[in-house]
Coordinates of C-alpha atoms in Angstrom, one line a residue:
X1 CA 18.9 0.2 -28.4
X2 CA 17.8 -3.2 -30.0
X3 CA 15.0 -4.5 -27.9
X4 CA 14.9 -8.1 -29.5
X5 CA 18.3 -8.4 -27.8
X6 CA 16.4 -8.3 -24.4
X7 CA 13.5 -10.4 -24.8
X8 CA 12.4 -13.1 -22.8
X9 CA 13.0 -15.7 -25.8
X10 CA 16.6 -14.6 -25.5
X11 CA 16.7 -15.2 -21.7
X12 CA 15.3 -18.5 -22.0
X13 CA 18.6 -19.6 -24.3
X14 CA 20.3 -19.7 -20.8
X15 CA 17.1 -20.7 -18.6
X16 CA 18.2 -17.7 -16.4
X17 CA 15.9 -16.0 -14.1
X18 CA 18.3 -13.3 -13.4
X19 CA 17.9 -12.3 -17.0
X20 CA 14.1 -12.5 -16.8
X21 CA 14.1 -10.3 -13.6
X22 CA 16.4 -7.7 -15.3
X23 CA 14.4 -7.4 -18.1
X24 CA 11.1 -7.2 -16.0
X25 CA 12.7 -4.3 -13.9
X26 CA 13.2 -2.3 -17.4
X27 CA 9.7 -3.0 -18.3
X28 CA 8.0 -1.8 -15.3
X29 CA 10.2 1.2 -15.4
X30 CA 8.9 1.8 -19.0
X31 CA 5.4 1.2 -17.9
X32 CA 5.8 3.8 -15.0
X33 CA 6.9 6.3 -17.5
X34 CA 3.3 6.0 -18.8
X35 CA 1.9 5.6 -15.6
X36 CA 3.7 7.3 -13.0
X37 CA 1.6 5.9 -9.9
X38 CA 2.4 2.5 -10.8
X39 CA 5.7 2.4 -9.2
X40 CA 6.1 3.2 -5.7
X41 CA 10.0 2.8 -5.4
X42 CA 13.0 1.8 -7.2
X43 CA 16.2 1.2 -5.4
X44 CA 18.3 -1.1 -7.8
X45 CA 21.3 -0.1 -9.8
X46 CA 21.2 3.2 -11.3
X47 CA 22.4 1.9 -14.8
X48 CA 19.7 -0.2 -15.0
X49 CA 17.3 2.9 -14.8
X50 CA 19.4 4.9 -16.8
X51 CA 19.5 2.5 -19.7
X52 CA 16.0 1.7 -19.3
X53 CA 14.9 5.5 -19.5
X54 CA 16.9 6.3 -22.4
X55 CA 14.1 5.2 -24.4
X56 CA 10.2 5.4 -24.4
X57 CA 8.1 2.2 -25.1
X58 CA 4.5 2.1 -25.6
X59 CA 2.4 -0.3 -23.4
X60 CA 1.4 -2.7 -26.2
X61 CA 5.0 -3.6 -26.6
X62 CA 5.7 -3.8 -22.9
X63 CA 2.6 -6.1 -22.7
X64 CA 4.5 -8.0 -25.5
X65 CA 7.7 -8.3 -23.6
X66 CA 5.9 -9.7 -20.5
X67 CA 4.2 -12.4 -22.4
X68 CA 7.6 -13.1 -23.7
X69 CA 8.9 -13.2 -20.1
X70 CA 6.1 -15.5 -19.0
X71 CA 7.1 -17.6 -21.8
X72 CA 10.5 -18.0 -20.8
X73 CA 9.3 -18.6 -17.0
X74 CA 6.9 -21.4 -18.4
X75 CA 9.9 -23.2 -20.0
X76 CA 12.2 -23.1 -16.7
X77 CA 11.2 -26.5 -14.6
X78 CA 10.7 -25.4 -11.0
X79 CA 11.3 -29.0 -9.7
X80 CA 14.5 -28.7 -10.8
X81 CA 15.1 -25.7 -8.7
X82 CA 15.7 -25.8 -4.9
X83 CA 13.1 -24.2 -2.2
X84 CA 14.6 -20.6 -2.9
X85 CA 14.6 -20.7 -6.8
X86 CA 11.0 -22.3 -6.9
X87 CA 9.7 -19.6 -4.6
X88 CA 11.4 -17.0 -6.6
X89 CA 10.1 -18.8 -9.9
X90 CA 6.5 -18.5 -8.5
X91 CA 6.7 -14.8 -7.5
X92 CA 8.3 -13.8 -10.9
X93 CA 5.2 -15.5 -12.6
X94 CA 2.7 -13.5 -10.6
X95 CA 4.6 -10.2 -10.7
X96 CA 5.0 -10.3 -14.8
X97 CA 1.3 -11.6 -15.0
X98 CA 0.5 -8.5 -13.3
X99 CA 2.8 -6.4 -15.6
X100 CA 1.2 -7.9 -18.6
X101 CA -2.3 -7.1 -17.6
X102 CA -1.5 -3.6 -16.4
X103 CA 0.3 -2.6 -19.5
X104 CA -2.6 -4.3 -21.5
X105 CA -5.0 -2.0 -20.0
X106 CA -2.9 1.0 -20.6
X107 CA -2.7 0.2 -24.4
X108 CA -6.6 0.2 -24.4
X109 CA -8.0 -3.3 -23.4
X110 CA -10.7 -3.2 -21.2
X111 CA -11.4 -5.7 -18.1
X112 CA -14.6 -5.5 -16.0
X113 CA -13.7 -4.3 -12.5
X114 CA -13.7 -7.7 -10.6
X115 CA -11.6 -9.4 -13.2
X116 CA -9.2 -6.6 -13.2
X117 CA -8.9 -6.9 -9.3
X118 CA -8.1 -10.5 -9.8
X119 CA -5.5 -10.2 -12.5
X120 CA -3.7 -7.1 -11.4
X121 CA -3.8 -7.7 -7.3
X122 CA -4.7 -11.6 -6.9
X123 CA -7.8 -10.8 -4.7
X124 CA -11.4 -10.7 -5.6
X125 CA -13.5 -7.4 -4.4
X126 CA -15.8 -8.2 -1.6
X127 CA -19.2 -9.2 -2.9
X128 CA -22.0 -6.6 -2.9
X129 CA -24.1 -5.8 0.0
X130 CA -26.4 -2.6 -0.3
X131 CA -26.3 -2.6 3.4
X132 CA -22.4 -3.0 4.2
X133 CA -22.2 0.2 5.6
X134 CA -25.2 0.5 8.1
X135 CA -23.3 -1.1 11.1
X136 CA -20.5 1.6 10.7
X137 CA -23.1 4.2 10.3
X138 CA -24.5 3.0 13.2
X139 CA -21.5 3.0 15.4
X140 CA -20.4 6.6 14.3
X141 CA -23.9 7.5 15.1
X142 CA -23.7 6.2 18.6
X143 CA -20.1 7.7 19.2
X144 CA -20.5 11.4 18.0
X145 CA -21.8 13.9 20.0
X146 CA -25.2 15.6 18.8
X147 CA -28.1 14.6 16.5
X148 CA -29.1 15.2 13.1
X149 CA -26.8 14.9 9.9
X150 CA -24.3 12.0 10.3
X151 CA -21.9 13.8 7.6
X152 CA -22.0 17.0 9.1
X153 CA -21.4 15.8 12.9
X154 CA -18.6 13.7 11.7
X155 CA -16.6 16.3 10.2
X156 CA -17.4 18.8 12.9
X157 CA -16.0 16.4 15.4
X158 CA -12.8 15.8 13.3
X159 CA -12.3 19.5 12.6
X160 CA -12.1 20.0 16.2
X161 CA -9.1 17.6 16.5
X162 CA -7.1 18.9 13.7
X163 CA -3.6 19.6 15.2
X164 CA -2.1 23.3 15.2
X165 CA 0.7 23.7 12.6
X166 CA 2.9 24.9 15.2
X167 CA 2.6 21.3 17.2
X168 CA 2.5 19.2 14.0
X169 CA 6.1 18.2 14.1
X170 CA 6.6 17.4 17.6
X171 CA 3.5 15.1 17.3
X172 CA 4.8 13.2 14.1
X173 CA 8.2 12.9 15.9
X174 CA 6.6 11.3 18.8
X175 CA 4.8 8.8 16.8
X176 CA 7.6 7.7 14.3
X177 CA 10.0 7.3 17.3
X178 CA 7.5 5.3 19.1
X179 CA 6.5 3.0 16.3
X180 CA 10.2 2.3 15.5
X181 CA 10.8 1.4 19.2
X182 CA 8.2 -1.0 19.4
X183 CA 8.8 -2.5 15.7
X184 CA 12.7 -3.0 16.6
X185 CA 11.5 -5.2 20.0
X186 CA 10.1 -7.7 17.7
X187 CA 11.9 -7.3 14.0
X188 CA 15.8 -7.1 13.2
X189 CA 15.7 -3.8 11.4
X190 CA 18.8 -3.7 9.1
X191 CA 21.8 -1.9 10.1
X192 CA 21.9 1.7 9.1
X193 CA 18.2 2.0 8.2
X194 CA 17.1 5.5 8.4
X195 CA 14.1 7.6 8.0
X196 CA 13.4 11.3 7.5
X197 CA 10.4 13.3 7.7
X198 CA 9.7 16.5 5.5
X199 CA 6.8 18.7 5.6
X200 CA 5.6 19.8 1.9
X201 CA 3.1 21.8 0.1
X202 CA 1.0 21.4 -3.0
X203 CA 0.5 17.7 -2.9
X204 CA -3.0 15.6 -3.4
X205 CA -2.1 13.3 -0.4
X206 CA -1.6 13.4 3.4
X207 CA 1.7 11.4 3.4
X208 CA 3.9 9.7 1.2
X209 CA 7.0 7.4 1.4
X210 CA 9.7 8.1 -1.2
X211 CA 11.9 5.0 -0.5
X212 CA 15.5 6.0 -1.8
X213 CA 17.4 2.8 -1.3
X214 CA 20.4 2.2 0.9
X215 CA 17.8 1.7 3.9
X216 CA 16.7 5.1 3.5
X217 CA 13.3 6.5 3.3
X218 CA 11.9 10.3 3.2
X219 CA 8.2 10.2 4.3
X220 CA 6.8 13.5 3.1
X221 CA 3.8 15.2 5.2
X222 CA 1.4 17.3 3.2
X223 CA 1.7 20.7 5.4
X224 CA -1.2 22.2 3.4
X225 CA -3.8 19.8 4.7
X226 CA -5.5 19.7 8.1
X227 CA -3.9 16.9 10.0
X228 CA -6.1 15.6 12.6
X229 CA -4.9 13.8 16.0
X230 CA -5.7 10.2 14.8
X231 CA -3.4 10.6 11.5
X232 CA 0.2 11.0 12.6
X233 CA 0.4 7.5 14.3
X234 CA -1.4 5.7 11.4
X235 CA 1.1 7.6 8.8
X236 CA 4.3 6.8 11.2
X237 CA 2.9 3.0 11.3
X238 CA 2.0 2.7 7.4
X239 CA 4.7 4.6 5.6
X240 CA 7.6 3.7 8.4
X241 CA 7.5 1.3 11.2
X242 CA 6.7 -1.7 10.5
X243 CA 5.1 -0.5 7.1
X244 CA 6.4 0.4 3.8
X245 CA 9.9 1.8 5.2
X246 CA 10.6 -1.6 7.0
X247 CA 9.5 -3.9 4.5
X248 CA 11.7 -2.1 1.8
X249 CA 14.5 -2.0 3.8
X250 CA 14.1 -5.6 4.8
X251 CA 13.8 -6.7 1.4
X252 CA 16.5 -4.7 -0.1
X253 CA 18.8 -6.3 2.3
X254 CA 17.5 -9.8 2.3
X255 CA 16.3 -10.1 -1.3
X256 CA 18.0 -7.4 -3.6
X257 CA 21.6 -7.3 -1.8
X258 CA 22.0 -10.8 -0.2
X259 CA 20.4 -12.9 -3.0
X260 CA 20.6 -10.4 -6.1
X261 CA 17.2 -10.9 -6.8
X262 CA 17.1 -7.6 -8.8
X263 CA 13.1 -7.8 -9.5
X264 CA 12.5 -6.8 -5.8
X265 CA 14.3 -3.6 -6.5
X266 CA 11.2 -1.9 -8.1
X267 CA 8.2 -1.7 -6.6
X268 CA 4.7 -1.5 -8.3
X269 CA 1.5 -1.2 -6.5
X270 CA 0.8 -4.5 -4.8
X271 CA -1.6 -6.3 -2.4
X272 CA 0.4 -7.9 0.1
X273 CA 2.9 -4.7 0.6
X274 CA -0.6 -2.5 1.0
X275 CA -2.0 -4.8 3.6
X276 CA 1.0 -5.3 5.4
X277 CA 1.6 -1.7 5.9
X278 CA -2.0 -1.2 6.9
X279 CA -2.2 -4.1 9.3
X280 CA 1.3 -3.1 11.1
X281 CA -0.4 -0.3 13.0
X282 CA -2.5 -3.3 14.9
X283 CA 0.5 -5.6 15.0
X284 CA 2.3 -2.9 17.4
X285 CA -0.3 -0.9 18.7
X286 CA -3.3 -3.1 19.5
X287 CA -6.5 -1.2 20.3
X288 CA -6.0 -0.4 24.0
X289 CA -2.5 0.5 23.6
X290 CA -3.1 2.5 20.6
X291 CA -5.4 4.6 22.9
X292 CA -3.3 4.7 25.7
X293 CA -0.2 5.9 23.7
X294 CA -2.5 8.8 22.2
X295 CA -3.7 9.6 25.4
X296 CA -0.4 9.9 27.4
X297 CA 1.8 11.4 24.6
X298 CA 0.2 12.4 21.3
X299 CA -3.0 14.3 23.0
X300 CA -0.8 16.3 25.3
X301 CA 1.8 17.1 22.7
X302 CA -1.3 18.4 20.2
X303 CA -2.8 20.7 23.1
X304 CA -5.9 18.3 23.4
X305 CA -7.5 16.7 26.4
X306 CA -6.4 13.2 26.7
X307 CA -9.6 12.4 28.3
X308 CA -11.1 12.3 24.5
X309 CA -8.7 9.9 23.0
X310 CA -10.9 7.1 23.2
X311 CA -13.7 8.5 21.6
X312 CA -11.5 9.8 18.7
X313 CA -10.2 6.3 18.4
X314 CA -13.3 4.8 18.3
X315 CA -14.9 7.3 15.7
X316 CA -11.5 7.1 13.7
X317 CA -11.9 3.3 13.8
X318 CA -15.3 3.5 12.2
X319 CA -14.2 6.0 9.6
X320 CA -11.4 4.0 8.4
X321 CA -13.3 1.1 7.8
X322 CA -15.9 3.0 6.1
X323 CA -13.4 4.5 3.7
X324 CA -11.5 1.3 2.9
X325 CA -14.4 -0.5 2.0
X326 CA -16.6 2.3 0.7
X327 CA -13.5 3.4 -1.8
X328 CA -13.8 -0.2 -3.5
X329 CA -17.4 -0.2 -4.1
X330 CA -17.6 3.3 -5.2
X331 CA -14.7 2.1 -7.7
X332 CA -16.5 -0.8 -8.8
X333 CA -19.7 1.0 -9.7
X334 CA -18.0 3.7 -11.4
X335 CA -15.9 1.8 -13.6
X336 CA -18.3 -0.9 -14.4
X337 CA -20.8 1.8 -15.1
X338 CA -23.6 0.9 -12.7
X339 CA -22.8 4.5 -11.0
X340 CA -22.7 7.6 -13.0
X341 CA -19.9 10.1 -11.8
X342 CA -22.4 12.3 -10.0
X343 CA -23.7 9.2 -8.3
X344 CA -20.4 8.0 -7.2
X345 CA -19.4 11.5 -5.8
X346 CA -22.8 11.5 -3.9
X347 CA -21.9 8.1 -2.4
X348 CA -18.8 9.7 -1.4
X349 CA -20.0 12.6 0.5
X350 CA -23.1 10.6 1.9
X351 CA -22.0 7.1 2.7
X352 CA -18.2 8.0 3.3
X353 CA -19.1 11.3 4.9
X354 CA -16.6 13.2 3.0
X355 CA -16.7 16.9 2.4
X356 CA -17.4 18.1 -1.3
X357 CA -13.4 18.7 -2.0
X358 CA -12.4 15.7 -0.7
X359 CA -14.9 13.6 -2.4
X360 CA -14.1 15.1 -5.9
X361 CA -10.1 14.3 -5.1
X362 CA -11.0 10.9 -4.2
X363 CA -13.0 10.3 -7.3
X364 CA -10.2 11.6 -9.5
X365 CA -7.9 9.0 -7.5
X366 CA -10.4 6.2 -8.3
X367 CA -10.5 7.1 -12.0
X368 CA -6.8 7.2 -12.2
X369 CA -6.0 3.9 -10.4
X370 CA -8.9 1.7 -11.3
X371 CA -8.9 -1.6 -9.1
X372 CA -6.2 -0.4 -6.7
X373 CA -9.0 0.3 -4.0
X374 CA -9.2 -3.5 -3.4
X375 CA -5.5 -3.8 -2.9
X376 CA -5.9 -1.6 0.2
X377 CA -9.1 -3.0 1.4
X378 CA -8.7 -6.7 0.7
X379 CA -5.0 -6.8 0.9
X380 CA -5.3 -5.7 4.8
X381 CA -8.1 -8.5 5.4
X382 CA -5.8 -10.9 3.8
X383 CA -2.8 -9.9 6.2
X384 CA -4.8 -10.0 9.2
X385 CA -6.3 -13.1 8.6
X386 CA -2.9 -14.8 7.7
X387 CA -1.3 -13.4 10.8
X388 CA -3.8 -14.3 13.0
X389 CA -3.7 -14.0 16.8
X390 CA -1.7 -17.4 17.6
X391 CA 1.5 -17.4 19.4
X392 CA 3.4 -17.5 16.0
X393 CA 1.6 -14.0 14.6
X394 CA 5.2 -12.4 14.7
X395 CA 6.5 -15.0 12.8
X396 CA 3.9 -14.7 10.3
X397 CA 4.0 -11.2 10.1
X398 CA 7.9 -11.2 9.5
X399 CA 7.3 -13.4 6.7
X400 CA 4.9 -11.3 5.1
X401 CA 7.4 -8.3 5.2
X402 CA 10.7 -10.4 4.3
X403 CA 9.5 -13.1 1.5
X404 CA 8.0 -12.2 -1.8
X405 CA 4.9 -13.8 -1.1
X406 CA 1.9 -13.5 -3.3
X407 CA -1.7 -13.2 -2.0
X408 CA -2.4 -16.8 -2.9
X409 CA 0.3 -17.9 -0.7
X410 CA -1.3 -16.1 2.3
X411 CA -4.4 -17.9 1.3
X412 CA -3.2 -21.3 0.8
X413 CA -1.3 -21.1 4.3
X414 CA -4.6 -20.1 6.1
X415 CA -4.7 -18.3 9.2
X416 CA -2.9 -19.3 12.5
X417 CA -6.2 -18.7 14.5

């Protein structure tokens, strides 16, 4: 293949964003061959992927192609485009910039953690606060039975709510069914969308959505790991409804098929998508409703006393906030050199309350994904604050799912309060 025939400079001859978008997709697929965790999903034409993957393109060359594409986009005057064209142009610029940065990092360039987070994910990490975890630890200490070592008490408490393996499938089935029912009350799901759940082994994660295209997702649940009763509903909402599956089915129908915007057929790690997926549970299961559903449905299915549902929810909520905020802070310290690997692992154990094996696994993920924890923690806050609690909150959430918005779009539009 002669790469020069596909560069951004060639696309500029026609001023055609379709050409830019098509080559951007190939660049992302090329980069994904070097960094498999970078690409969450691809549901575009098989021929594009097959053509891209017939060759191996090094990261430095991909970064150069991204710079060409940005130059092309700079030569397209957005003032001569309609509203949809301007939105597409701005989004393409943001996506290609992130691609250029990620390719550059893989090619050996280095950025400080905060600069990497802003360049890749469009959001700054939280400001450093040595006491950030104290309130969360206090909440856990007040909720957990017993006295003494907080980490030990937390792990012992959650271990008592591990779902028996023979009950796991029925609990997940109920969680997915109810999350879909509630989502469909507020959002028009594309016709024919379908989600399947498979139970797998030998994976490093609890649950993962493989979006297959044509409105179909395969959510894989790791049957090797102990799954506590707080997790199935979270996974159902984050990976399914109204999370990743819902966003990708809507965008495939509205952007890729209806508009022909092929750039949205490949899904790199992104702040808005991660934030919406995590926030989705709060949209369809506000706190009291989440507790009630677990109490009335999930706890009995798992064989647990429903009277414990409120306590488990309180503990799980504090631990989740601890995890997401802590991952970002540990990643910054480790990757900027302020923390040794041993000290970072100690923080994961002592502050995030992880057992040693889980702490080591988390550390490996941080080392592999760099500033990605920022997308998870700050993406959630960004979507939450944008959606707000006003009468238009579902309209705002639907926009996040359906439109090609960037983090800056949500900040500029503010919260509905």
